[in-house]
Each structure stands twice: as structure tokens, then as C-alpha cells.
mmCIF file of C-alpha atoms in Angstrom:
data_model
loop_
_atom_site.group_PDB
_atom_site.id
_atom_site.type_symbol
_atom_site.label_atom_id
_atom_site.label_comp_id
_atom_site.label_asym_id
_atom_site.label_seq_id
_atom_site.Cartn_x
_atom_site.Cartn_y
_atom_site.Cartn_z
ATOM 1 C CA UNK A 55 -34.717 11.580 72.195
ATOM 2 C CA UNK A 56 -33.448 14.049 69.750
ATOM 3 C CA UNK A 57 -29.612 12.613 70.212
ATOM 4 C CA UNK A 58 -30.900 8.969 69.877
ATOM 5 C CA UNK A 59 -32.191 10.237 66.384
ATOM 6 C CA UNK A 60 -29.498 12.121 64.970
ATOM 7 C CA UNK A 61 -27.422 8.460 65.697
ATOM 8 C CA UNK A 62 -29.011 7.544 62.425
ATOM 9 C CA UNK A 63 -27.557 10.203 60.625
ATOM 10 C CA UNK A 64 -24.191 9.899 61.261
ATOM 11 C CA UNK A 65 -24.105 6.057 61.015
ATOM 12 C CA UNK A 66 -21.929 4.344 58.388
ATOM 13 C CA UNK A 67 -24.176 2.108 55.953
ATOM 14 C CA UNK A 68 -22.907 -1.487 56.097
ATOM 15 C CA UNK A 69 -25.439 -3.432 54.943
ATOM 16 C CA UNK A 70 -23.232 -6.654 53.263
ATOM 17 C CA UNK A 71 -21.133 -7.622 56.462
ATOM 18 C CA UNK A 72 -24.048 -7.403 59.379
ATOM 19 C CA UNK A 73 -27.943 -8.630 58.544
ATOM 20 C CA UNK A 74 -29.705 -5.358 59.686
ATOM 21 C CA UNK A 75 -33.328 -5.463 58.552
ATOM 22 C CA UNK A 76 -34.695 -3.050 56.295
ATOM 23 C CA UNK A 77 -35.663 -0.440 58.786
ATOM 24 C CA UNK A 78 -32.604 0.087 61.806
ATOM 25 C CA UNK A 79 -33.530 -1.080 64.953
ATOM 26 C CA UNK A 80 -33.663 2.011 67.121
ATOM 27 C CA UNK A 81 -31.528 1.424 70.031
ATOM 28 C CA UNK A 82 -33.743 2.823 72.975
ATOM 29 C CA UNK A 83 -32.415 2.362 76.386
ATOM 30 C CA UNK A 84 -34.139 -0.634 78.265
ATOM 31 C CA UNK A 85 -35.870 -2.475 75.568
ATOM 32 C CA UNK A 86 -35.294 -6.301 75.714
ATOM 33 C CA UNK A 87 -33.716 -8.376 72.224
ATOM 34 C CA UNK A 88 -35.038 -11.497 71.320
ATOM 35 C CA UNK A 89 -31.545 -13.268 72.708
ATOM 36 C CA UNK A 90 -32.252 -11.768 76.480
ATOM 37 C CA UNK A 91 -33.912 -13.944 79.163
ATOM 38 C CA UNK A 92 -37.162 -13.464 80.244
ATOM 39 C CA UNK A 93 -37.945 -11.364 83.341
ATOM 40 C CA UNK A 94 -38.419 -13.360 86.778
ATOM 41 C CA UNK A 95 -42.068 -11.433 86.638
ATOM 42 C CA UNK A 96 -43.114 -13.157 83.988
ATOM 43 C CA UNK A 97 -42.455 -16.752 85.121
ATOM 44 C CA UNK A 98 -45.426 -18.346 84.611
ATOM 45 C CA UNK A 99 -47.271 -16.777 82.468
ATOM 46 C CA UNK A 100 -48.861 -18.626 80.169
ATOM 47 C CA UNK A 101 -50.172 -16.282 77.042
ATOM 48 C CA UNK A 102 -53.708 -16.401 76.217
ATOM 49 C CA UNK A 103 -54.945 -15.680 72.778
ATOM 50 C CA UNK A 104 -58.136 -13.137 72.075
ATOM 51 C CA UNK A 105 -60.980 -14.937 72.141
ATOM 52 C CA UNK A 106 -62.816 -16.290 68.992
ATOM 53 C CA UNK A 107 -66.207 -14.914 67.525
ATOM 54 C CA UNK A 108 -67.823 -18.363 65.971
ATOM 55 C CA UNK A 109 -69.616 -16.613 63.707
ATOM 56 C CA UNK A 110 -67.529 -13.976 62.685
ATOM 57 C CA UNK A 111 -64.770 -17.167 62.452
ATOM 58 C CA UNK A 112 -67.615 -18.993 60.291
ATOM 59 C CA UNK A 113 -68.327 -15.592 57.897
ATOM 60 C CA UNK A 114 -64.034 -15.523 57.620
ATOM 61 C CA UNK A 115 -63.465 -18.751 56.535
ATOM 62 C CA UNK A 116 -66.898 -18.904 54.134
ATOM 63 C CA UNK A 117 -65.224 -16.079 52.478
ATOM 64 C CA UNK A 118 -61.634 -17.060 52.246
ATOM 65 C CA UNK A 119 -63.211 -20.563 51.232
ATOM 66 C CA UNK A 120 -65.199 -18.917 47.886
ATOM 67 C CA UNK A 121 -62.313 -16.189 47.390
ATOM 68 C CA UNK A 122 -59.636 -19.413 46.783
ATOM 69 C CA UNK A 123 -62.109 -21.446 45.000
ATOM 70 C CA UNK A 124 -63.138 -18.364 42.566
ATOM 71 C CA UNK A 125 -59.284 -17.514 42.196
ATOM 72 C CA UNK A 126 -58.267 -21.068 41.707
ATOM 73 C CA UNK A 127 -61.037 -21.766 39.013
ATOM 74 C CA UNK A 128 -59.704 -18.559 36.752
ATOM 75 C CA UNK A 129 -56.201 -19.787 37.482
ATOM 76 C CA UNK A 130 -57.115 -22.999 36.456
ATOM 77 C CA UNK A 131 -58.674 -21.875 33.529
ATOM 78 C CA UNK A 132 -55.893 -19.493 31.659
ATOM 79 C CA UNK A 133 -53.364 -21.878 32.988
ATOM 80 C CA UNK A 134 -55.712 -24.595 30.373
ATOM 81 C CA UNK A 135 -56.365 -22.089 27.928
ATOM 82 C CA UNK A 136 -52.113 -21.161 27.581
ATOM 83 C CA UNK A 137 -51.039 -24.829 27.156
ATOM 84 C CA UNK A 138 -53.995 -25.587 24.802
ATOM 85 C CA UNK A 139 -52.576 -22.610 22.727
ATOM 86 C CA UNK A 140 -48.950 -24.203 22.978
ATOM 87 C CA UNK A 141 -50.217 -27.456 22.201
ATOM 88 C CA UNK A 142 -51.872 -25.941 19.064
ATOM 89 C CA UNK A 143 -48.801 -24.040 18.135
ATOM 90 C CA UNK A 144 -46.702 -26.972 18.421
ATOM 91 C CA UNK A 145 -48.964 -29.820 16.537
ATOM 92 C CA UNK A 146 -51.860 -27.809 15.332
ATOM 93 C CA UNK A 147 -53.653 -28.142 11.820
ATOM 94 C CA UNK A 148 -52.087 -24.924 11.264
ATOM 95 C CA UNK A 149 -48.952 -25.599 12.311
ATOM 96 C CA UNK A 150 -48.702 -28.855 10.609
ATOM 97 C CA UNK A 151 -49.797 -26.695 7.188
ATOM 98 C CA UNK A 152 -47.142 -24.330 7.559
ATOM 99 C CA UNK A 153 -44.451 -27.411 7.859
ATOM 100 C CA UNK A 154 -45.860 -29.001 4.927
ATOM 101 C CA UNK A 155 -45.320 -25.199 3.302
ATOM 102 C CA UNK A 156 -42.331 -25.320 4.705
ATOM 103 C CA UNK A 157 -40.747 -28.157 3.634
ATOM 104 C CA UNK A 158 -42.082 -27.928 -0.226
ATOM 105 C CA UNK A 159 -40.041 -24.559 0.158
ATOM 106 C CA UNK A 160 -37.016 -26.054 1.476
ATOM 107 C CA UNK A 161 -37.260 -28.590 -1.547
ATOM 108 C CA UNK A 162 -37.580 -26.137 -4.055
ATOM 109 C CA UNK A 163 -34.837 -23.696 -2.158
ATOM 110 C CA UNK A 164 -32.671 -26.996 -2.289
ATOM 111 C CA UNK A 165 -33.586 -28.138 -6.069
ATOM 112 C CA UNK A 166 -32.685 -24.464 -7.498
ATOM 113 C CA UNK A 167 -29.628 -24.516 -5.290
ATOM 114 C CA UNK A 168 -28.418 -27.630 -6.955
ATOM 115 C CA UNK A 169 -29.636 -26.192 -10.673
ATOM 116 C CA UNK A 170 -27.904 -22.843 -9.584
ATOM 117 C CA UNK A 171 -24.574 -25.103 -8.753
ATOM 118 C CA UNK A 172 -24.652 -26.965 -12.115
ATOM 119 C CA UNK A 173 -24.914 -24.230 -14.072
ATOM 120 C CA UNK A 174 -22.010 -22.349 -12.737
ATOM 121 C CA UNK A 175 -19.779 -25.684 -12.910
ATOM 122 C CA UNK A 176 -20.686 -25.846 -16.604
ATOM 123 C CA UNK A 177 -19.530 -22.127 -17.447
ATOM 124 C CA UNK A 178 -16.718 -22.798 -14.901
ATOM 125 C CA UNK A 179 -15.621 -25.741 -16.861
ATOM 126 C CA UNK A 180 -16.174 -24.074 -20.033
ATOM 127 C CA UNK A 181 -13.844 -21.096 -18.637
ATOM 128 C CA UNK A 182 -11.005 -23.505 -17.656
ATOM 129 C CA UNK A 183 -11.271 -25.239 -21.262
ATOM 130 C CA UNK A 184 -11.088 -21.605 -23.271
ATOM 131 C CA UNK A 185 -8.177 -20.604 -20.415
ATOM 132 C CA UNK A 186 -6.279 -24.041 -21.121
ATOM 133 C CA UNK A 187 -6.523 -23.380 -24.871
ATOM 134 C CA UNK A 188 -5.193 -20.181 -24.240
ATOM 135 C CA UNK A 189 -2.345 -21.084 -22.267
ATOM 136 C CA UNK A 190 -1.381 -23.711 -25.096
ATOM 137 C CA UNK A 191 -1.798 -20.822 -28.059
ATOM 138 C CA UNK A 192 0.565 -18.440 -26.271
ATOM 139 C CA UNK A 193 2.788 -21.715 -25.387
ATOM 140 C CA UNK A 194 2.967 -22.446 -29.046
ATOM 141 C CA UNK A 195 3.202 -18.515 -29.998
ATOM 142 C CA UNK A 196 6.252 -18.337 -27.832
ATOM 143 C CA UNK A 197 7.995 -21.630 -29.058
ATOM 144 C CA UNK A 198 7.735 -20.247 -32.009
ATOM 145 C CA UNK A 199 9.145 -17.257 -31.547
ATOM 146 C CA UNK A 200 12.448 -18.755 -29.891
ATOM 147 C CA UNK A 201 12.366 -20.523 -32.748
ATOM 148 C CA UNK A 202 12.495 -17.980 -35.182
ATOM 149 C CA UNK A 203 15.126 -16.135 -32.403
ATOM 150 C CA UNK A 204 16.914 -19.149 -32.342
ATOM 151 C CA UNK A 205 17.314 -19.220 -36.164
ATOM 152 C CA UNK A 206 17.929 -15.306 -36.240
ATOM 153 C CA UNK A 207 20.679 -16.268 -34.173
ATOM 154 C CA UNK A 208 22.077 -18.906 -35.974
ATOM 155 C CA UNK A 209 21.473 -17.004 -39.596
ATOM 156 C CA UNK A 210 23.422 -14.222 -38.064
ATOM 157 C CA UNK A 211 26.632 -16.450 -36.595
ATOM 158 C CA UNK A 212 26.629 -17.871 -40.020
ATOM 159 C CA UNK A 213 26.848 -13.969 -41.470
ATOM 160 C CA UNK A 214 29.586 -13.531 -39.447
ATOM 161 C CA UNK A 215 31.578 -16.634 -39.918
ATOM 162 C CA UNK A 216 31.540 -16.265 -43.746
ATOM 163 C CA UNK A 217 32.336 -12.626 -43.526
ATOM 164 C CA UNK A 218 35.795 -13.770 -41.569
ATOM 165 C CA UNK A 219 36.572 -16.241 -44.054
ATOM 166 C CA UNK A 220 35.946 -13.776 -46.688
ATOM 167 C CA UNK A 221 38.593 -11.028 -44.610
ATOM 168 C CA UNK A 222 40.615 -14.431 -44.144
ATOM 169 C CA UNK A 223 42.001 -14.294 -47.205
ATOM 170 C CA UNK A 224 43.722 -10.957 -47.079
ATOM 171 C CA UNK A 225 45.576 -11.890 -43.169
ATOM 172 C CA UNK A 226 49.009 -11.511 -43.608
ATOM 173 C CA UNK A 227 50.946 -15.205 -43.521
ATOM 174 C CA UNK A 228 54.652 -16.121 -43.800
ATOM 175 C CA UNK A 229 54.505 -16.453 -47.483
ATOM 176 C CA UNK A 230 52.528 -12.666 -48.378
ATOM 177 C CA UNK A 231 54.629 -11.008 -45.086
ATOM 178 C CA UNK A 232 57.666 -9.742 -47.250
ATOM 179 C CA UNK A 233 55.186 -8.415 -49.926
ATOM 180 C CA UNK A 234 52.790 -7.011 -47.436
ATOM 181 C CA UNK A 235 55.659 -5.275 -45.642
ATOM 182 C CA UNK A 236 56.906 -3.824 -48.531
ATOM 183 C CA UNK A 237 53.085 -2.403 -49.350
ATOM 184 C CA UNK A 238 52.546 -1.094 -46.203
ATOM 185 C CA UNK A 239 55.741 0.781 -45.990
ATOM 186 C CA UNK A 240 55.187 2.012 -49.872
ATOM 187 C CA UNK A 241 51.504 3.263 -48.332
ATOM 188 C CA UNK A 242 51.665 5.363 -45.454
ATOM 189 C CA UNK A 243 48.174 6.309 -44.617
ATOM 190 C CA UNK A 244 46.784 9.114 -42.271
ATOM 191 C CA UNK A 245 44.043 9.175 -39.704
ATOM 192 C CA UNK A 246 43.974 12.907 -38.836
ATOM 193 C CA UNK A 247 41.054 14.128 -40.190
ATOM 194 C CA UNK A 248 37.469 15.152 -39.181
ATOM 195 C CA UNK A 249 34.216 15.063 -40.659
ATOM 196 C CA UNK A 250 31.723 17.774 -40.629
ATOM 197 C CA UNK A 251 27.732 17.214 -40.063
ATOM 198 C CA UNK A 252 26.778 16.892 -43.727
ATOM 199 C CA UNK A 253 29.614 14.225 -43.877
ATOM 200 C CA UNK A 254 32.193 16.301 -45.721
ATOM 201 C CA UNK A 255 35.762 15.209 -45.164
ATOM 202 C CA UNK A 256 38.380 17.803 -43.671
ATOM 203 C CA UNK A 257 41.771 17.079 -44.059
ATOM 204 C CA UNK A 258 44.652 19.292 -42.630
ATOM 205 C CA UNK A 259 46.459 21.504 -44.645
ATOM 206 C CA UNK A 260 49.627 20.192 -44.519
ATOM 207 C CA UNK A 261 53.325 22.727 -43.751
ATOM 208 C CA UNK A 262 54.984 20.122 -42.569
ATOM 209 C CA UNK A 263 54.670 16.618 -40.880
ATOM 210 C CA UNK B 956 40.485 -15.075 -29.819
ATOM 211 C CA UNK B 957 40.037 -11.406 -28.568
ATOM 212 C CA UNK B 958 41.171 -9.250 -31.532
ATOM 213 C CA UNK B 959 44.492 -6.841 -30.662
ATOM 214 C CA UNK B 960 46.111 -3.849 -32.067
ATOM 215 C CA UNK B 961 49.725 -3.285 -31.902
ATOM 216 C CA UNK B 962 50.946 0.594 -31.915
ATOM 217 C CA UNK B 963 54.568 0.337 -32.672
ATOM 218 C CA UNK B 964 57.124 3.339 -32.725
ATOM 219 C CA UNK B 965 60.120 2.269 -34.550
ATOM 220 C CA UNK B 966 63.216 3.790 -34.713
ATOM 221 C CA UNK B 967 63.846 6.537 -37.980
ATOM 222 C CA UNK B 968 65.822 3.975 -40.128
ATOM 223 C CA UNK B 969 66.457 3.512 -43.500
ATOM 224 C CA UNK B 970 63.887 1.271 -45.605
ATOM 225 C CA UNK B 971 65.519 -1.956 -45.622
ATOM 226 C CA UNK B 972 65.970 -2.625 -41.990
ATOM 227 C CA UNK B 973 62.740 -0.948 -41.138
ATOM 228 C CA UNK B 974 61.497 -3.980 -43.383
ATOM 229 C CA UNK B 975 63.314 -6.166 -41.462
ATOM 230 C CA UNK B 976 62.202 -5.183 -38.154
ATOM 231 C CA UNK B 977 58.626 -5.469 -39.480
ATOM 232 C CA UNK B 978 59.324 -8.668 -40.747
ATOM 233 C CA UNK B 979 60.865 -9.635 -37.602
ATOM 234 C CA UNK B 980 58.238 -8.064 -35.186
ATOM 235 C CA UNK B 981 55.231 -10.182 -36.851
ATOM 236 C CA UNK B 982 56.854 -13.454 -37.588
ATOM 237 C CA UNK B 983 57.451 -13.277 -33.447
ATOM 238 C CA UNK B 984 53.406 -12.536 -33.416
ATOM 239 C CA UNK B 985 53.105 -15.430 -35.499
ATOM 240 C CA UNK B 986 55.029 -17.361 -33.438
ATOM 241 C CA UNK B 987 53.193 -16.960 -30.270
ATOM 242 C CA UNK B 988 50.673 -18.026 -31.573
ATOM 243 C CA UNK B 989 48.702 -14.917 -33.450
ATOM 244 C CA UNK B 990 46.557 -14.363 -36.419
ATOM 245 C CA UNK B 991 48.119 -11.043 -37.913
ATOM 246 C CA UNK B 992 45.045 -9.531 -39.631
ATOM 247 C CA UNK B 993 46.798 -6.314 -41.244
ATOM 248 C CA UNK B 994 49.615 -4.110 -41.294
ATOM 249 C CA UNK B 995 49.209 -0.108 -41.411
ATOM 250 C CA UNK B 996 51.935 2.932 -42.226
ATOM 251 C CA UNK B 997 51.388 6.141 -40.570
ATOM 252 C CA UNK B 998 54.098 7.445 -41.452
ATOM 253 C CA UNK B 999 58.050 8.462 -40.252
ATOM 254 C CA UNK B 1000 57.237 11.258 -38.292
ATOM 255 C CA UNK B 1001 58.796 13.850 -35.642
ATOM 256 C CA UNK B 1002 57.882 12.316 -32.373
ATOM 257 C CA UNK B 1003 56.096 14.509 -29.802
ATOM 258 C CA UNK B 1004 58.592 14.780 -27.279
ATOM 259 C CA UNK B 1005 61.829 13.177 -26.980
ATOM 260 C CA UNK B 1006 61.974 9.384 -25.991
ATOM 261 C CA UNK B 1007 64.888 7.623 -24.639
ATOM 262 C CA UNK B 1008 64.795 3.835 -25.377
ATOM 263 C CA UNK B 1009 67.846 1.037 -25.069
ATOM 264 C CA UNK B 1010 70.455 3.901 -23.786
ATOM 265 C CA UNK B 1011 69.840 6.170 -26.536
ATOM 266 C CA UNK B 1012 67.332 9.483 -27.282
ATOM 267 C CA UNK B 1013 64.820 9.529 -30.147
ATOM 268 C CA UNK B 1014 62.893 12.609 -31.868
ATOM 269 C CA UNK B 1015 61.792 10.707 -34.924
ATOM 270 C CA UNK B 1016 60.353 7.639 -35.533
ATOM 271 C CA UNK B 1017 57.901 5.465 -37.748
ATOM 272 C CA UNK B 1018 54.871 4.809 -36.722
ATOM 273 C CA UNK B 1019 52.592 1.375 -37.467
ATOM 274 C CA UNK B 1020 49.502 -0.480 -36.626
ATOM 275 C CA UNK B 1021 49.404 -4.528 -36.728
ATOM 276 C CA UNK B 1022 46.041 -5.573 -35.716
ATOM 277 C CA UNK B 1023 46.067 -8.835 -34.976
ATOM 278 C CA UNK B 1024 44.351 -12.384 -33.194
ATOM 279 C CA UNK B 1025 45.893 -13.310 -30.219
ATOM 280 C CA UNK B 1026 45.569 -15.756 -26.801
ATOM 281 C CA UNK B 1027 45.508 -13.303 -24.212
ATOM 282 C CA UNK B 1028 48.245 -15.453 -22.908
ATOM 283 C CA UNK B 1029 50.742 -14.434 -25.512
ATOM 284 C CA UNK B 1030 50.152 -10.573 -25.064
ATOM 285 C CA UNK B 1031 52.702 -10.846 -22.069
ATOM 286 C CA UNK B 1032 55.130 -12.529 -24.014
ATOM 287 C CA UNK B 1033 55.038 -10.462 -27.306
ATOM 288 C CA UNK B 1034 55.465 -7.194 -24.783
ATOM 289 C CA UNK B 1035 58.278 -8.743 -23.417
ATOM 290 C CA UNK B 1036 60.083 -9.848 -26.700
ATOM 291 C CA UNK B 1037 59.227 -5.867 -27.928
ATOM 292 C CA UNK B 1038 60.986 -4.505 -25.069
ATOM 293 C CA UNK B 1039 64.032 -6.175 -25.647
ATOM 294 C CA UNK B 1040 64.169 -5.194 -29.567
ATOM 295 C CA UNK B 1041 66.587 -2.380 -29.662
ATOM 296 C CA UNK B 1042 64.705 -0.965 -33.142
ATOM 297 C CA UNK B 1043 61.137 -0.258 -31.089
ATOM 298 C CA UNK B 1044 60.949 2.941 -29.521
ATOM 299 C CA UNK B 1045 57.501 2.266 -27.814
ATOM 300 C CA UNK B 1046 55.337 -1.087 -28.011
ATOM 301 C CA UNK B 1047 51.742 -0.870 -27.321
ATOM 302 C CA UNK B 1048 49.259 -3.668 -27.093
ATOM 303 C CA UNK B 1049 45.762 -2.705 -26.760
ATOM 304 C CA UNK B 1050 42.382 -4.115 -27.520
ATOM 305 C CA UNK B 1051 41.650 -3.550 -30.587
ATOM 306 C CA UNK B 1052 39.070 0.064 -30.800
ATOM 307 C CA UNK B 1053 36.288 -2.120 -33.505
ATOM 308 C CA UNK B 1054 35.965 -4.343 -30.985
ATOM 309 C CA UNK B 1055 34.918 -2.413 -28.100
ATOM 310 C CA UNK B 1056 30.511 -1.248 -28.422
ATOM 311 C CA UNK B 1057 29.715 2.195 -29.403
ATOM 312 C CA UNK B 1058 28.434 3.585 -26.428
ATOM 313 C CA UNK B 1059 26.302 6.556 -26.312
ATOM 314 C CA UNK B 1060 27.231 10.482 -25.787
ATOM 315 C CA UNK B 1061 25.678 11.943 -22.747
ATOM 316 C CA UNK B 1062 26.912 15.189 -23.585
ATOM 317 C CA UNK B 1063 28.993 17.490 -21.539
ATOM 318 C CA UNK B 1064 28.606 17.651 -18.283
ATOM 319 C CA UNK B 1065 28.042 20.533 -16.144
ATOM 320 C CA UNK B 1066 31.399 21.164 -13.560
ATOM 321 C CA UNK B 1067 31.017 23.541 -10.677
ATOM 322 C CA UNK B 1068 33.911 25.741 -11.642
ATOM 323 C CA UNK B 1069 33.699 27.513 -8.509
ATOM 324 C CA UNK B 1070 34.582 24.584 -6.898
ATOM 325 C CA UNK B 1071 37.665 23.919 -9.294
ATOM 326 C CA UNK B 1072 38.744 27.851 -8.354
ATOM 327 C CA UNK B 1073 38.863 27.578 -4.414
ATOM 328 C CA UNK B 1074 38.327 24.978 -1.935
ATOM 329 C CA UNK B 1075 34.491 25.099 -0.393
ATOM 330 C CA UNK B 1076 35.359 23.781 3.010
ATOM 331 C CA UNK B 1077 34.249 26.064 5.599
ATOM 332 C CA UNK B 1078 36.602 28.497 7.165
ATOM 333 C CA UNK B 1079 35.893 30.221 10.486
#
């Protein structure tokens, strides 16, 4: 007996693949299954049931008869009470107060919403307007200022273009070249010299050229 | 027109056909189509080494300046024509030093000299 038991130690749990029933079948030498025929004894036999007390039958079924009723009366009852409480929750007075409640709120959620919205597209339109205004000022401010560049510009060309006709007149030509030779040869001039920080200028003393 | 200078080294002559040389020098300027803005002397004067031009050795010679207009074209052409004149030592055409923007000093710069002294590559 002690082997048969320690079987159920070492056995491997497999519970998914084969339908064992919650507590293992012992396997005891002998015992029939359900699948194995019946023995040739017991051809024949025809199974009795135990015999039934009337009165004990009557007292059984006089108390399963008030148990059911008593039990199906309470069900019967909360199961009346929860869906009157649903029903009251879904189109009670109060619940019908609270929508009404509710929906005044939603209008008056919805009406500062669209007071909220107005305002803000007023200041945003005002914002655009002052930032338009401000784009054209500093459009303006810098045409003008190309403008005055552009005349700067065209003062200072002007400068220059008098100042060469002014040098113009002492260019050498074919009629001044003999003269002009003859100056520059009477003139010899000298660019070796140096001037000191205070702007004095140092010429060499000359030995010899 | 970009604005030129001319230095010219004629030869040590006497002051007639320096004249003439002048004279000759810009009126081939002028030809070529340049503006001759001025002429400057600095002087007959002991050249710094000797020069041999045209087959024949110079140690003194006149120095001038013509600072003149000119097609960059022509520059080519007026070098060329100077090179053949036997009375110019040395023709130089260069842009002219007003033209070119003052740029600022950045002061003297530090040199390694003890790289200048001996090589820094790596010996064994």
C-alpha cells in the first residue's frame, strides 16, 4: 500500500493534455472503470432503491417547498427594489433636476466660451492692425533711408567727378607736353624722407647723391 | 580706366635728348590710348647696381614717374614699345600706389627663430 502511495509523489503533473479530475484516481489493483463490462454475477440484477418514509418524504418537501418560496420572495424583492433604484436614477425627479442643472450650465459654459472667443479675436485683431502699422513705419523708415544712401551716393560720385575735372586741367596734352617736360626736368623732386610721430619732417643729410 | 604709374630709368644723357625721349615716351602713351596725368623728376642718379640694357652697361641713370590713365589693354603694348627704346634702362608699369586701399598694420609678427636656426624634424 505504501508503494501505491509514494506513485503520487513521483508523478509528473499534466493536467492540460489528459482530463484527470481534481483528486487522482488511485490506481488499486482490481477495481473496475466505468468503460469495463459488467461481471457475469451481476446479470440480472435489477437495483432497488432504499425505501421511502411518506412522512419523512412529506416533512422534506414541506420544507424545501417554504425554504424556495421564502428565498424566492427576498430575491424577488431586492431584484424590484435594484431596478426601481435604476429606473429612478435614470428618469427620476432628481435626475431630471440635475439635467435641467445641467444643461443651464452647459449654456452658460457655452455662452462665456463664445464671449471668451470674441474678446480675444478683438485684441487679436487689434494686435495684427498695430503689427501691420508697424511693419509699414519701418517699411517707410527704411525707404527712406536708401533714399538718403542713395543720394549720399550720388552727392559723393558727383564730389568725385568735379574733383577730376578740376585735376583735368593740369593732365599733360600734346600742346603743354614740351613745356611740362621741360618743368619736370628743371624740378627734380625727392621722396626719401620720413616723418616722425609729432609729424616733423626728416630729410637726409645729403654727402652725395 | 584703372589709373597707372610708369617708373622709367633712362639713360644719363645730356638735357636735350633726355627731353626728347620724354617727349617721345608719352606721346607713345598718348597714342595708345592714355590719359597722362603728370610727369615727376627724381633725379639723375648713380644706379644701385650695374644694369646692362640694348648691349651696353649702365651705372647712372635718370629716374621719372608718369602716372597716367590707361586700357589695361594698352599696358602690353606700351611695355613692349619701352623695351625696344634704346634710351630706357628699365620700364616699369605698375598700378598706380593712390589707388590701391590703405589697409591696416597688424604689427609684427612673432617668427619662431629656432625654427629659422635648425630644421625641427625629428632625428633618431
Amino acid at each position: 500500500m505504501l508503494r501505491a502511495l509514494s506513485v503520487l509523489g513521483a508523478r509528473p503533473r499534466c493536467r492540460a493534455p489528459c482530463q484527470l479530475p481534481a483528486l487522482l484516481l488511485l490506481p488499486a489493483r482490481g477495481r473496475k472503470t466505468r468503460h469495463d463490462p459488467p461481471a457475469k454475477s451481476k446479470v440480472g440484477r435489477v437495483a432497488t432503491p432504499p425505501a421511502v418514509d411518506p412522512a419523512e418524504f412529506f416533512v422534506l418537501t414541506e420544507r424545501y417547498r417554504q425554504y424556495r418560496q421564502t428565498v424566492r420572495a427576498l430575491r424577488l424583492e431586492f431584484v424590484s427594489e435594484v431596478r426601481r433604484k435604476q429606473h429612478e436614477a435614470r428618469a427620476g425627479v432628481l435626475a431630471e433636476r440635475k439635467a435641467l442643472e445641467e444643461a443651464a450650465e452647459h449654456r452658460e459654459l457655452m455662452a462665456w466660451n463664445r464671449a471668451e472667443n470674441q474678446r480675444l479675436q478683438e485684441l487679436r485683431i487689434a494686435r495684427l492692425r498695430q503689427e501691420a502699422r508697424e511693419q509699414e513705419q519701418r517699411r517707410a523708415e527704411e525707404k527712406a533711408r536708401q533714399a538718403r544712401e542713395a543720394q549720399a551716393w550720388a552727392q559723393l560720385k558727383e564730389q568725385e567727378v568735379l574733383q577730376l575735372q578740376e585735376e583735368a586741367k593740369t593732365f599733360i596734352t600734346r600742346e603743354n607736353l614740351e613745356a611740362r617736360v621741360q618743368e619736370a626736368l628743371d624740378s627734380p623732386k625727392s621722396y626719401n624722407w620720413a616723418i616722425t610721430r609729432e609729424g616733423l619732417v626728416v630729410r637726409p643729410k645729403h654727402k652725395g647723391s | 580706366m584703372p589709373r597707372y604709374e610708369l617708373a622709367l630709368i633712362l639713360k644719363a644723357m645730356q638735357r636735350p635728348e633726355t627731353a626728347a625721349a620724354l617727349k617721345r615716351t608719352i606721346e607713345a602713351l598718348l597714342d595708345r590710348g592714355a590719359i597722362v596725368r603728370d610727369l615727376e623728376n627724381l633725379g639723375e642718379r648713380a644706379l644701385p647696381y650695374r644694369i646692362s640694357a640694348h648691349s651696353r652697361q649702365h651705372s647712372r641713370g635718370g629716374y621719372f614717374l608718369v602716372d597716367f590713365y590707361a586700357p589695361p589693354t594698352a599696358v602690353e603694348s606700351i611695355m613692349e614699345y619701352l623695351s625696344r627704346d634704346i634710351d630706357v634702362i628699365r620700364p616699369n608699369v605698375v598700378k598706380h600706389p593712390l589707388t590701391q586701399e590703405v589697409k591696416e598694420c597688424g604689427g609684427i609678427v612673432p617668427v619662431p627663430l629656432e625654427e629659422k636656426l635648425y630644421s625641427m624634424k625629428k632625428r633618431k
